[in-house]
Short mmCIF file of C-alpha atoms in Angstrom, two decimals:
data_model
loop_
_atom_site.label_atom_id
_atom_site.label_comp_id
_atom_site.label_asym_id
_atom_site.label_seq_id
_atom_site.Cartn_x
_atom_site.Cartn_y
_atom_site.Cartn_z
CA UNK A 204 -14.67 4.08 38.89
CA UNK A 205 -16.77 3.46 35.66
CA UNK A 206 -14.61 5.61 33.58
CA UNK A 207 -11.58 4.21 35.13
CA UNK A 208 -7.87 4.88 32.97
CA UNK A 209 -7.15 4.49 29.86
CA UNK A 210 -3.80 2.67 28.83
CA UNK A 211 -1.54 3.68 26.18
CA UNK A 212 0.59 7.01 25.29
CA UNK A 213 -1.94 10.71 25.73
CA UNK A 214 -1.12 12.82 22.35
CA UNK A 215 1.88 15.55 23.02
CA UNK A 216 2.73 17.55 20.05
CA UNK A 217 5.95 17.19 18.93
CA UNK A 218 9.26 19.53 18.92
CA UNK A 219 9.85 20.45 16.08
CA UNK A 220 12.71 22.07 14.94
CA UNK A 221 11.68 25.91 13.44
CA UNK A 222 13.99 28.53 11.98
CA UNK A 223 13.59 31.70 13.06
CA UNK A 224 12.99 33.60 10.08
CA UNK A 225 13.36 32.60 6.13
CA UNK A 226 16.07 32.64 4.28
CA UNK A 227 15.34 34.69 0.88
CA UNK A 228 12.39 36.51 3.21
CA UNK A 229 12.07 39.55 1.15
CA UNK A 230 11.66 43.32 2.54
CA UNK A 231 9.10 44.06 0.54
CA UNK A 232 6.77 41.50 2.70
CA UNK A 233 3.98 43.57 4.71
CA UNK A 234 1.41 42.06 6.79
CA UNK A 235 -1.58 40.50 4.99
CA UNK A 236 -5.02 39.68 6.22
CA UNK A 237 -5.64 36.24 6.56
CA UNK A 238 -9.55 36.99 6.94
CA UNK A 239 -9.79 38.56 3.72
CA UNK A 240 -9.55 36.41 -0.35
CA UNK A 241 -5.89 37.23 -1.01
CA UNK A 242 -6.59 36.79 -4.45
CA UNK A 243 -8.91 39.76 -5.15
CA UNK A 244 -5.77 42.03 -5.12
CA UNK A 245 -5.43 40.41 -8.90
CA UNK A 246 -8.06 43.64 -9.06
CA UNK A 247 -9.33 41.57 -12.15
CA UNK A 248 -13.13 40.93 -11.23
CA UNK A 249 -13.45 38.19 -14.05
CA UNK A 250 -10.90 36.26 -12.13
CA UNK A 251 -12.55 36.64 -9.00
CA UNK A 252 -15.31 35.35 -10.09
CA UNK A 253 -13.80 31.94 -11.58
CA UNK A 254 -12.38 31.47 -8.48
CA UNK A 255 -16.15 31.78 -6.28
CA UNK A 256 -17.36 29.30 -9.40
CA UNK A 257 -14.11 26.96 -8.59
CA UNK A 258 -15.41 26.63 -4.83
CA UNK A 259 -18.98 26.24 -5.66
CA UNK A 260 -18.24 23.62 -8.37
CA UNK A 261 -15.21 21.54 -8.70
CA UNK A 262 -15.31 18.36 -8.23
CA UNK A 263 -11.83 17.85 -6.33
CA UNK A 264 -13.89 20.06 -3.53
CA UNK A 265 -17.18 18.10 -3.32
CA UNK A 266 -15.64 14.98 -3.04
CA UNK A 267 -13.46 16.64 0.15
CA UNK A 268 -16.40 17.54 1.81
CA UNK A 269 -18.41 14.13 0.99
CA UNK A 270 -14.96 12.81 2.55
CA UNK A 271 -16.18 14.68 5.43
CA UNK A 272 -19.15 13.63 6.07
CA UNK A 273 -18.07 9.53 5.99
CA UNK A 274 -15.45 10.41 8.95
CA UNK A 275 -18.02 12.25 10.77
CA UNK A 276 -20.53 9.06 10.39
CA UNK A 277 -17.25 7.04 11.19
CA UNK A 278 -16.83 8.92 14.67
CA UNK A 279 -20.40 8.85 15.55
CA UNK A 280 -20.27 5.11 14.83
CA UNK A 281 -17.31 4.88 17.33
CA UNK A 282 -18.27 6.65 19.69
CA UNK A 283 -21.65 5.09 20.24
CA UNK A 284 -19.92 2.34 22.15
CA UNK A 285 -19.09 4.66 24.61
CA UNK A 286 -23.02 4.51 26.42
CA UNK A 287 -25.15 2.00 26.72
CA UNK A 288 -27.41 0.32 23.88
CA UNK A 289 -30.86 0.56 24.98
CA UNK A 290 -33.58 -1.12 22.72
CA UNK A 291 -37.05 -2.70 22.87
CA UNK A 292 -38.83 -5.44 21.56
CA UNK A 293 -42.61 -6.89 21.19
CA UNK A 294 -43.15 -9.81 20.09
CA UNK A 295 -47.33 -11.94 19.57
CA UNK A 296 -47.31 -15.74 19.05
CA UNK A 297 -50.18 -18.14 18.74
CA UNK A 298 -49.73 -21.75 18.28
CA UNK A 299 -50.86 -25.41 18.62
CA UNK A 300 -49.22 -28.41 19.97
CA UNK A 301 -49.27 -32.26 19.71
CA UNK A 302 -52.44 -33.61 21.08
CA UNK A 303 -51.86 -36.48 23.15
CA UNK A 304 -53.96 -39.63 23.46
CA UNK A 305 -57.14 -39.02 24.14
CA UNK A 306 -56.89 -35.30 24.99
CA UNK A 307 -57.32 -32.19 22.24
CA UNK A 308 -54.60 -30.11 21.15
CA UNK A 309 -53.48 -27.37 23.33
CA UNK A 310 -53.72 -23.83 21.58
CA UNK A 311 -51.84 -21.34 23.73
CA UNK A 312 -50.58 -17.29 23.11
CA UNK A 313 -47.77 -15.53 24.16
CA UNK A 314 -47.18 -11.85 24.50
CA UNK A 315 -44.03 -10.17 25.15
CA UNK A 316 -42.75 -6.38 25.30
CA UNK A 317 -39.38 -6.21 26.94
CA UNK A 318 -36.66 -3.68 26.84
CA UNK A 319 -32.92 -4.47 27.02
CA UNK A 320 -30.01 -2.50 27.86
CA UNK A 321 -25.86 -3.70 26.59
CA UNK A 322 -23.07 -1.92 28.21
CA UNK A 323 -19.33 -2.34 27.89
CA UNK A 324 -17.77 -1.00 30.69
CA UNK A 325 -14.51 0.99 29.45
CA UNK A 326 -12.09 0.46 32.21
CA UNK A 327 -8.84 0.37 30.16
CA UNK A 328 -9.96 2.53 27.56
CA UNK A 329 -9.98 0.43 24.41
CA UNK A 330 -13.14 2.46 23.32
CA UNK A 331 -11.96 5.60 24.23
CA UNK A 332 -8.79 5.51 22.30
CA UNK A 333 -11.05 4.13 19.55
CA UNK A 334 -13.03 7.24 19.82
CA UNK A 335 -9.86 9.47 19.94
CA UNK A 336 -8.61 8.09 16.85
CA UNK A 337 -11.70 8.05 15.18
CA UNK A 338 -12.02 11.84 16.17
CA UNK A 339 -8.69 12.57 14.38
CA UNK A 340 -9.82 11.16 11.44
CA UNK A 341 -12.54 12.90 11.09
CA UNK A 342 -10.30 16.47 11.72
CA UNK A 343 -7.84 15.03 9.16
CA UNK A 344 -10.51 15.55 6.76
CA UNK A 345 -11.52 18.62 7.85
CA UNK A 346 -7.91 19.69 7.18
CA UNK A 347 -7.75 17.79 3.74
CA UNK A 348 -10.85 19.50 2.64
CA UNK A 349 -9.35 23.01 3.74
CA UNK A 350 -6.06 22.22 1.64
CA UNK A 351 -7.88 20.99 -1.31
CA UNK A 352 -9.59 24.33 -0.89
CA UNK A 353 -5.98 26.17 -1.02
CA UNK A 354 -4.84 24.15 -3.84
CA UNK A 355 -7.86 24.83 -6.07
CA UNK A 356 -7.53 28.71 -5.73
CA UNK A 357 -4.05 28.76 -6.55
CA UNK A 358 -4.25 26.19 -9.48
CA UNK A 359 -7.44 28.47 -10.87
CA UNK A 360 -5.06 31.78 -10.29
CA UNK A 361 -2.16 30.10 -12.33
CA UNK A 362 -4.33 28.45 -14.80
CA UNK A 363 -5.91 31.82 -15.78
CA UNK A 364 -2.40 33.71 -15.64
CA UNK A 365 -1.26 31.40 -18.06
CA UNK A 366 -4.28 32.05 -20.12
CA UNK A 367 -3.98 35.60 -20.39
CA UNK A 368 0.16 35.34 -20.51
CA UNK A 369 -0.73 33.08 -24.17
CA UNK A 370 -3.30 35.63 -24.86
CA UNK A 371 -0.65 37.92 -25.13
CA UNK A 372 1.83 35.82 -26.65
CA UNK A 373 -0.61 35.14 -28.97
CA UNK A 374 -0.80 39.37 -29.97
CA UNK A 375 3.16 39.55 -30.39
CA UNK A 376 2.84 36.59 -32.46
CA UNK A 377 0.43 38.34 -34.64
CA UNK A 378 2.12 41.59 -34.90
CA UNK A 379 5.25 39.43 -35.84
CA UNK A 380 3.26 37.94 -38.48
CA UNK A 381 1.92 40.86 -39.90
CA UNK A 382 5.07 42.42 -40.03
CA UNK A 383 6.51 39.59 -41.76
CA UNK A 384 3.61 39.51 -44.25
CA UNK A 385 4.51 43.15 -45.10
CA UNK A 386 7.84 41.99 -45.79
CA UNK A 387 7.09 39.44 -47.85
CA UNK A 388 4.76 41.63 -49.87
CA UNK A 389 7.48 44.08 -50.16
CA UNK A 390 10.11 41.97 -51.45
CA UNK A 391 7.86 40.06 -54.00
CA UNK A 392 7.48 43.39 -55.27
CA UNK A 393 11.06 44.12 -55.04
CA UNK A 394 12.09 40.78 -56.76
CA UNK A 395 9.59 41.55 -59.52
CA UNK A 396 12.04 44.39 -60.15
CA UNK A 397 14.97 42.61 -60.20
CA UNK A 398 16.35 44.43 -56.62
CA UNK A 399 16.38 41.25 -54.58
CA UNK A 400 17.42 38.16 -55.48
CA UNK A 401 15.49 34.57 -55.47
CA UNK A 402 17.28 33.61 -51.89
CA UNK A 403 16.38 37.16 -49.78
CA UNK A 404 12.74 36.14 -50.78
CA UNK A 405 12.98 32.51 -49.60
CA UNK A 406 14.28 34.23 -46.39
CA UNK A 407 11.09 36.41 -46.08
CA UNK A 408 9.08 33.53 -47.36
CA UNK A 409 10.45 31.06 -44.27
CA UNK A 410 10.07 33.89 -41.75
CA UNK A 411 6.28 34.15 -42.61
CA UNK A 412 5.94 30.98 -41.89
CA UNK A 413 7.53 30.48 -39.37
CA UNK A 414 6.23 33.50 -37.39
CA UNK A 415 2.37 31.27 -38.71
CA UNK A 416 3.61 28.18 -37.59
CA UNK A 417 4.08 29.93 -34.16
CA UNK A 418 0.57 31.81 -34.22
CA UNK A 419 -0.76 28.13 -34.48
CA UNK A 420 0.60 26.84 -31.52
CA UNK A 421 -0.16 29.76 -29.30
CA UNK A 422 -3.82 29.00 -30.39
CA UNK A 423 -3.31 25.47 -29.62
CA UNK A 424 -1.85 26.15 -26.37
CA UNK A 425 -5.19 28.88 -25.35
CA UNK A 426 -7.48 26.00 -26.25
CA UNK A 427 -5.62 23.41 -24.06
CA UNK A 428 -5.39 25.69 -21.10
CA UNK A 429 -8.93 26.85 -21.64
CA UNK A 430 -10.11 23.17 -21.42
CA UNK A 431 -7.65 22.28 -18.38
CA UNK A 432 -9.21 25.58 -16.38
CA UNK A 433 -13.04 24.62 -17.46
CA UNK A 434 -12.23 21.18 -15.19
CA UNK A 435 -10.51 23.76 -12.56
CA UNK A 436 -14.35 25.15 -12.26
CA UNK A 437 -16.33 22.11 -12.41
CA UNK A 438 -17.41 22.27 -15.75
CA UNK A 439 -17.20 20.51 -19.25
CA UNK A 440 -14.36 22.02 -21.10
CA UNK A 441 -15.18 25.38 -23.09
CA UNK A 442 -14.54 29.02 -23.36
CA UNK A 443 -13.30 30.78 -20.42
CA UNK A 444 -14.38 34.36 -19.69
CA UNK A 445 -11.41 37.20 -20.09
CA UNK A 446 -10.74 40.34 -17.64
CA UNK A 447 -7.22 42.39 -17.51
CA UNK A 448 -4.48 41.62 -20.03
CA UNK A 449 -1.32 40.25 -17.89
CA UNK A 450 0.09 43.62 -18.39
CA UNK A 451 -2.73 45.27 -16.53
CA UNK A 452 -3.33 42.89 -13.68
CA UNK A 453 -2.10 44.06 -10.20
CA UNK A 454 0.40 42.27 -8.71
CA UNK A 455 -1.00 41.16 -4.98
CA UNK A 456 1.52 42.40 -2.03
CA UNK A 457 4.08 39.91 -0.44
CA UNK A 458 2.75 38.58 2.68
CA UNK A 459 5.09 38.67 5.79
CA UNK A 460 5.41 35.30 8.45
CA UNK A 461 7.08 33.75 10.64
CA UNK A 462 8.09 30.00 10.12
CA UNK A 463 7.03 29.57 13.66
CA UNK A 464 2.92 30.44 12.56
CA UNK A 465 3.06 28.17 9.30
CA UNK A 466 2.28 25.15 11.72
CA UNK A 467 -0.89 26.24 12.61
CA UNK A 468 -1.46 27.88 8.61
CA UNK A 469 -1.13 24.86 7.01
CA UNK A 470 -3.71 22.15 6.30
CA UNK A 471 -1.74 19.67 5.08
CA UNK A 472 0.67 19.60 8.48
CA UNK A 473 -2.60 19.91 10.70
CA UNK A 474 -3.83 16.75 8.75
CA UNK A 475 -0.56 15.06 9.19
CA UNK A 476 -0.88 16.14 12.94
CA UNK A 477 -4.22 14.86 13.39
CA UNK A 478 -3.23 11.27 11.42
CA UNK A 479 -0.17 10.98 14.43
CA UNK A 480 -2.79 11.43 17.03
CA UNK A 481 -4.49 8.56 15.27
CA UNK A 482 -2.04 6.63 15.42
CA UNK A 483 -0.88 7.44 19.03
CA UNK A 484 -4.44 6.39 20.54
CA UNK A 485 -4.78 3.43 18.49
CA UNK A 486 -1.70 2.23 20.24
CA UNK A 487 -3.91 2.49 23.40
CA UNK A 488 -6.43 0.58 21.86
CA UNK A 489 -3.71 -2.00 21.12
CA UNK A 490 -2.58 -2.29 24.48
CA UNK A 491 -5.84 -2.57 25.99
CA UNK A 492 -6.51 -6.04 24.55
CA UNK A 493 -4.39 -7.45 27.43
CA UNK A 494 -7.40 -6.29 29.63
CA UNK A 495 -10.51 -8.17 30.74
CA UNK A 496 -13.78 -6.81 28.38
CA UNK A 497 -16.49 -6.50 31.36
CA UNK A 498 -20.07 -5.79 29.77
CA UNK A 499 -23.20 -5.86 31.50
CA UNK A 500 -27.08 -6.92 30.07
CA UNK A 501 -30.78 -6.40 31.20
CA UNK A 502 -34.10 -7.18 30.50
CA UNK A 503 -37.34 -5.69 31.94
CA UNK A 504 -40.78 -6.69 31.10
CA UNK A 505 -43.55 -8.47 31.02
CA UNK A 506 -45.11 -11.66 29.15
CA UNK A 507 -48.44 -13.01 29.25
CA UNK A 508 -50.91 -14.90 27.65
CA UNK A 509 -53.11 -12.37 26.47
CA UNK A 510 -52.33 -8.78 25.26
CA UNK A 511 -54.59 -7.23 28.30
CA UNK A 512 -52.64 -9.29 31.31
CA UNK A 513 -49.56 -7.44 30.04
CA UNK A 514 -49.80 -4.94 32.71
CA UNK A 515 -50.60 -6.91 35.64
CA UNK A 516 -48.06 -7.90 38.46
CA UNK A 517 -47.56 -11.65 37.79
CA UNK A 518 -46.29 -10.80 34.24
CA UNK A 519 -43.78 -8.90 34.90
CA UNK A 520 -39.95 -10.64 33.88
CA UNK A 521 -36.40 -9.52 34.04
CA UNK A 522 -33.24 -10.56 33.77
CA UNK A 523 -29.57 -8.94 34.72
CA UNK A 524 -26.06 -10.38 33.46
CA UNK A 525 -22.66 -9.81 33.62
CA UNK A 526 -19.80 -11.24 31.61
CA UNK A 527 -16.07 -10.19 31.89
CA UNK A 528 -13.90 -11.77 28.40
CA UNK A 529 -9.85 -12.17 29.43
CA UNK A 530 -7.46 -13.19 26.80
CA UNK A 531 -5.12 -16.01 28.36
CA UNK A 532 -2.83 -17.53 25.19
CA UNK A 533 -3.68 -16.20 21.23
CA UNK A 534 -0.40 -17.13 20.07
CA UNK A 535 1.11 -13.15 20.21
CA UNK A 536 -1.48 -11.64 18.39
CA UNK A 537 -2.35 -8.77 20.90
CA UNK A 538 1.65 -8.35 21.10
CA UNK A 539 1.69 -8.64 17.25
CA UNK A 540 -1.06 -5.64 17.27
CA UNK A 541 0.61 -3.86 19.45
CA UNK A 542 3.97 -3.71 17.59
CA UNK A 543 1.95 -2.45 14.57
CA UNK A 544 0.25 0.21 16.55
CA UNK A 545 3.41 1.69 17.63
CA UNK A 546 5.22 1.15 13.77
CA UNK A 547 2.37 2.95 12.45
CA UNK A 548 2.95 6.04 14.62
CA UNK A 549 6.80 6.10 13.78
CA UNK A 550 5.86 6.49 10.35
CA UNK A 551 3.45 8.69 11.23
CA UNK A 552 5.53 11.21 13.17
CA UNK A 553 7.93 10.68 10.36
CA UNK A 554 5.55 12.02 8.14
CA UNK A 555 4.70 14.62 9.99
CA UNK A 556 8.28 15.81 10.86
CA UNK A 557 8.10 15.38 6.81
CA UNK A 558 5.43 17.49 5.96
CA UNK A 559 6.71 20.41 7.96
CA UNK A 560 9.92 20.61 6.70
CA UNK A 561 8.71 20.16 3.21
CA UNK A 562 6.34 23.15 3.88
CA UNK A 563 9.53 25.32 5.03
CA UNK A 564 10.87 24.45 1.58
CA UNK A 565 7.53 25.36 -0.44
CA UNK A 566 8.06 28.84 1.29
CA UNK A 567 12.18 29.26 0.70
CA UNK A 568 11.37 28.06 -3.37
CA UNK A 569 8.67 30.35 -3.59
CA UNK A 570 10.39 33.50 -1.93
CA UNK A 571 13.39 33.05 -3.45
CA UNK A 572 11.18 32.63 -6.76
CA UNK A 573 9.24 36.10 -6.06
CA UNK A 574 12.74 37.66 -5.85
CA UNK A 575 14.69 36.13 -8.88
CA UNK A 576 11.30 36.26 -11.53
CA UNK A 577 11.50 39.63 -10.90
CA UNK A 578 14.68 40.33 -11.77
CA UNK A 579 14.63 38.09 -14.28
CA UNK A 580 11.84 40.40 -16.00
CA UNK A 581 13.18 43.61 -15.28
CA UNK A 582 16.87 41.78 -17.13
CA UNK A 583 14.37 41.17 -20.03
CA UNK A 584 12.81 43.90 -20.29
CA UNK A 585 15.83 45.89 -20.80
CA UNK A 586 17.02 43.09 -23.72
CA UNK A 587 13.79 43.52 -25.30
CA UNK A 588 13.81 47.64 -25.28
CA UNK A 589 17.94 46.62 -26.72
CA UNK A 590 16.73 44.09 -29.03
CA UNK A 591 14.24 47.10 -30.76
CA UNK A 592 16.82 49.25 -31.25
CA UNK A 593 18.82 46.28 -32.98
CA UNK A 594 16.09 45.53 -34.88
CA UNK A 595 15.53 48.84 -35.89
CA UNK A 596 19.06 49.39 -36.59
CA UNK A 597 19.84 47.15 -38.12
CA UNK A 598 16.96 47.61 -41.13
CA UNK A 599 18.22 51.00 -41.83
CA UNK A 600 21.57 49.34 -42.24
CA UNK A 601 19.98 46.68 -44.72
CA UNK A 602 18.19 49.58 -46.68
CA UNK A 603 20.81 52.30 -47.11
CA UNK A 604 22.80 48.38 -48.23
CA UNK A 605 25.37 48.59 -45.32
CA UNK A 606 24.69 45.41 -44.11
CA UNK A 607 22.74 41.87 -45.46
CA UNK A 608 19.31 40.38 -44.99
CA UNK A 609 20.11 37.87 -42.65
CA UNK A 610 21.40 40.84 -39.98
CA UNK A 611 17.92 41.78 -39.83
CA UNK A 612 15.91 38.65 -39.65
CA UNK A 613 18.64 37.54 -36.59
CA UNK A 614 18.04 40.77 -35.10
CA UNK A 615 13.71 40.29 -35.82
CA UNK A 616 14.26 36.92 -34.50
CA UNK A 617 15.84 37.86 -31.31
CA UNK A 618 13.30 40.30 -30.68
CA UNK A 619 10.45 37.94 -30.96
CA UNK A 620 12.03 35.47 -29.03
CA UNK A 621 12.60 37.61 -26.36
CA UNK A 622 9.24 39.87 -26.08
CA UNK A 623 7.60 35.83 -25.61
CA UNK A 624 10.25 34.93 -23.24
CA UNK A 625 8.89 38.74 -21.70
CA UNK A 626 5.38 37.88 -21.30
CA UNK A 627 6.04 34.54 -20.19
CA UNK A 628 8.16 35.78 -16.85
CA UNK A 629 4.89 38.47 -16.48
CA UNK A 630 3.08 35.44 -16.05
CA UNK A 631 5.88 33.62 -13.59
CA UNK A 632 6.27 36.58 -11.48
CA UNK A 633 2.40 37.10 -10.74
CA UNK A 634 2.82 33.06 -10.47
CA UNK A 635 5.26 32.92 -8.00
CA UNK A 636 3.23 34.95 -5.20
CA UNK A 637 0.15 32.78 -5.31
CA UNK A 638 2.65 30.14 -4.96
CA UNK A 639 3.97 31.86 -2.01
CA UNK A 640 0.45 32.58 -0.72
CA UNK A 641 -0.18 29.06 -1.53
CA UNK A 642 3.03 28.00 0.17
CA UNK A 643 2.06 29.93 3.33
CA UNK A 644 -1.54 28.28 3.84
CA UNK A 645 -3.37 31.44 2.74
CA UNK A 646 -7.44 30.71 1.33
CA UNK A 647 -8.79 29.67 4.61
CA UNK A 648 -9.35 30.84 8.36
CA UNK A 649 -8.51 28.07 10.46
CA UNK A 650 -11.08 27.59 12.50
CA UNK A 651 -11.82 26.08 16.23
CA UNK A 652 -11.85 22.61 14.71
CA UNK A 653 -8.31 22.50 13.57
CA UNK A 654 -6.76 23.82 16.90
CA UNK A 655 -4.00 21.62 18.49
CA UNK A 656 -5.25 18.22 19.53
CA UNK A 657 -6.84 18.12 23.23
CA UNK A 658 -8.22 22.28 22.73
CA UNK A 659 -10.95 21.13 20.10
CA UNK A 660 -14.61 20.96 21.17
CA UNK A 661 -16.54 17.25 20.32
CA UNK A 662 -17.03 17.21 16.57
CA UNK A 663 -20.11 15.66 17.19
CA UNK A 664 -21.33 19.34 19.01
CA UNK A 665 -19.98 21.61 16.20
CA UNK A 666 -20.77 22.09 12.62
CA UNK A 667 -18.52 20.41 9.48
CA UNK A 668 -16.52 21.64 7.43
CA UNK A 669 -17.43 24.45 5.21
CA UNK A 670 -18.63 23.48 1.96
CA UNK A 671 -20.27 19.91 3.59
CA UNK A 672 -23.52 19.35 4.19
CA UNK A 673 -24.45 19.55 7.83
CA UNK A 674 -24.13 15.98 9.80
CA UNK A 675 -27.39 14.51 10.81
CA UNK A 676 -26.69 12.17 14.15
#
């Protein structure tokens, strides 16, 4: 009877349209174990360990699980208007009064200790839905802290990729540099003699610097992404730590799914979820403004006029109320309410139907990325080993005088250009799978917490997130 019904729509998860397998899925994918950190098949222990700092440290993180904790102190609020609010009170007065004519002033005490209890009796639910929505909330953050938590270990994987992909670039630009310092040596010397002329020498000249200009950039471009990985970790900016060359890092295996499990993978469509459900009971809470507010008060007691006839019989005093509060005319504002409740969950089941699809996409783009970096690099590769033999060619042409200057800087040129353009689609191909791990919700066990609404135990009887300090009631 007390807990009677409570009006408005009860949370159904949507149908939602799934393909049944990905499009540019590739047949190298094997199954992966979501228990285990994806990222440690980078076999580079340096990066490893910039990614434990990340989680300990960045700032992105601890304001996620501070996040947390306010929707947890949010639901307990909430919910607290579920029971009854049971207090107590003492209260000691002394005082005079008026004398009248001819008699003295009357000096009297009072002592009181009373307790009181306030109920609302939720027979329509409006507290209840309140709860329900405040609940989702608080999940919603669980789920924002957990894809925070995903983002950050893919942002410090690509960060430090990058890194060591400049770190190379930075080596060919060197070698290109001190080849082209060689050749400038060689013909100053040569032009001393009379063999070359005044313009081959500008040409040498122009390369040099050229080939400097780009060594200064590269640096440029090290300190910038050291600085922008230093904030990844929580730290001021400063020099980052090195492990395997991009060359030598391991590329991690392509994980295998099924669109049909990235529902329950992803954070960011579990918060989405968990923002409908708000929005679904709030439209219960809406509703049940039509409905009489019945809450009940007490008092037990006792008052006296001394401290010591507190506990005797005669002072003894109580009181017991009821009060029932029913909306007749407010000029459509509960309707009003109501008509927002139930916009606000369009757009939120909009935005979830949203958030899924857009996750299907992150998957397709990074798949079909895996697949065509790859062959971009291995198409590269091959121009680079072609470009060599140009190179090399083509300076035995210019010696034996077959062919002029400018056929071997356009060859040297070419080959620079392209043994970058090499190192840089190293980087993009070991980039690509974290984005597909990333894509795929990989960098967190979902846990009991984030199960489909109506399976999760009370927040209020399990621990936080991780990485949030424990709730204190």
């Amino acid at each position: 009877m007390l807990a009677g019904c409570a009006v408005g729509p009860d949370y159904r998860r949507p149908a939602v349209e799934t393909p049944s397998s990905y499009r540019y899925a590739s047949p190298q994918a094997e199954a992966v174990d979501t228990s285990l950190d994806w990222w440690t098949q980078f076999n580079d222990p340096v990066l490893n360990d910039l990614i434990a700092k990340a989680l300990a440290q960045n700032k992105d993180l601890a304001i996620a699980a501070a996040r947390v904790e306010e929707y947890y102190g949010r639901y307990v609020v909430t919910r607290a208007g579920l029971f009854p609010q049971v207090g107590a009170n003492f209260g000691a007065s002394r005082s005079r009064g008026v004398p009248a004519p001819g008699y003295p002033p009357a000096v009297g005490n009072q002592v009181q200790l009373n307790g009181t209890v306030a109920w609302e009796l939720d027979l329509f639910g409006r507290l209840r839905r309140l709860t329900e929505a405040a609940r989702a909330d608080y999940l919603g953050t669980q789920a924002a802290q957990q894809a925070t938590r995903i983002a950050i270990i893919a942002n410090v994987a690509t960060s430090y990729l990058q890194l060591r992909d400049f770190d190379n670039q930075l080596l060919i630009a060197q070698a290109t540099l001190e080849s082209r310092k060689s050749a400038v040596d060689l013909f100053e010397e040569r032009f001393g003699g009379g063999v070359v002329s005044k313009l081959q020498l500008s040409q040498a000249h122009s390369e040099y610097e050229s080939a400097q200009a780009s060594v200064f950039a590269i640096q440029q471009q090290i300190a910038q992404q050291e600085d922008a990985l230093s904030l990844l970790l929580g730290q001021n900016p400063g020099p980052i730590p090195r492990g395997k060359s991009i060359t030598q890092l391991s590329a991690p295996a392509i994980p295998a799914g099924l669109p049909s499990s990235l529902i329950e993978r992803r954070p960011d469509i579990l918060q989405a979820e968990q923002a409908l459900v708000a929005a679904n009971a709030s439209i219960g809470a809406a509703r049940a403004q039509y409905f009489p507010q019945i809450s009940l008060t007490g008092l037990f007691g006792a008052a006296s006029t001394a401290l010591s006839g507190l506990w005797t019989g005669p002072a003894r005093v109580w009181s017991f109320a009821g009060a029932i509060s029913q909306p007749i005319f407010e000029g459509g504002a509960i309707a009003g309410s109501v008509h927002q409740a139930e916009a606000v969950q369009q757009e939120a089941l909009f935005s979830y139907q949203q958030t899924i699809q857009q996750a299907f996409a992150d998957v397709e783009n990074a798949l079909v990325g895996v697949a065509r970096t790859r062959d971009q690099l291995d198409a590269t590769t091959r121009q680079v080993a072609a470009l060599g033999e140009y190179s090399s060619l083509s300076r035995d042409l210019y010696e034996g005088g077959y062919t002029s200057y400018l056929e071997v800087l356009d060859a040297e040129r070419s080959l620079f250009a392209a043994q970058l353009q090499q190192s840089a689609l190293q980087d993009q191909q070991l980039a690509q799978i974290v984005n597909l791990y990333k894509a795929l919700g990989y960098g967190w066990t979902p846990a009991q917490g984030n199960a489909p609404p109506g399976t999760q135990p009370d927040p209020a009887q399990t621990p936080t997130a991780a990485g949030a300090r424990p709730p204190q009631s």
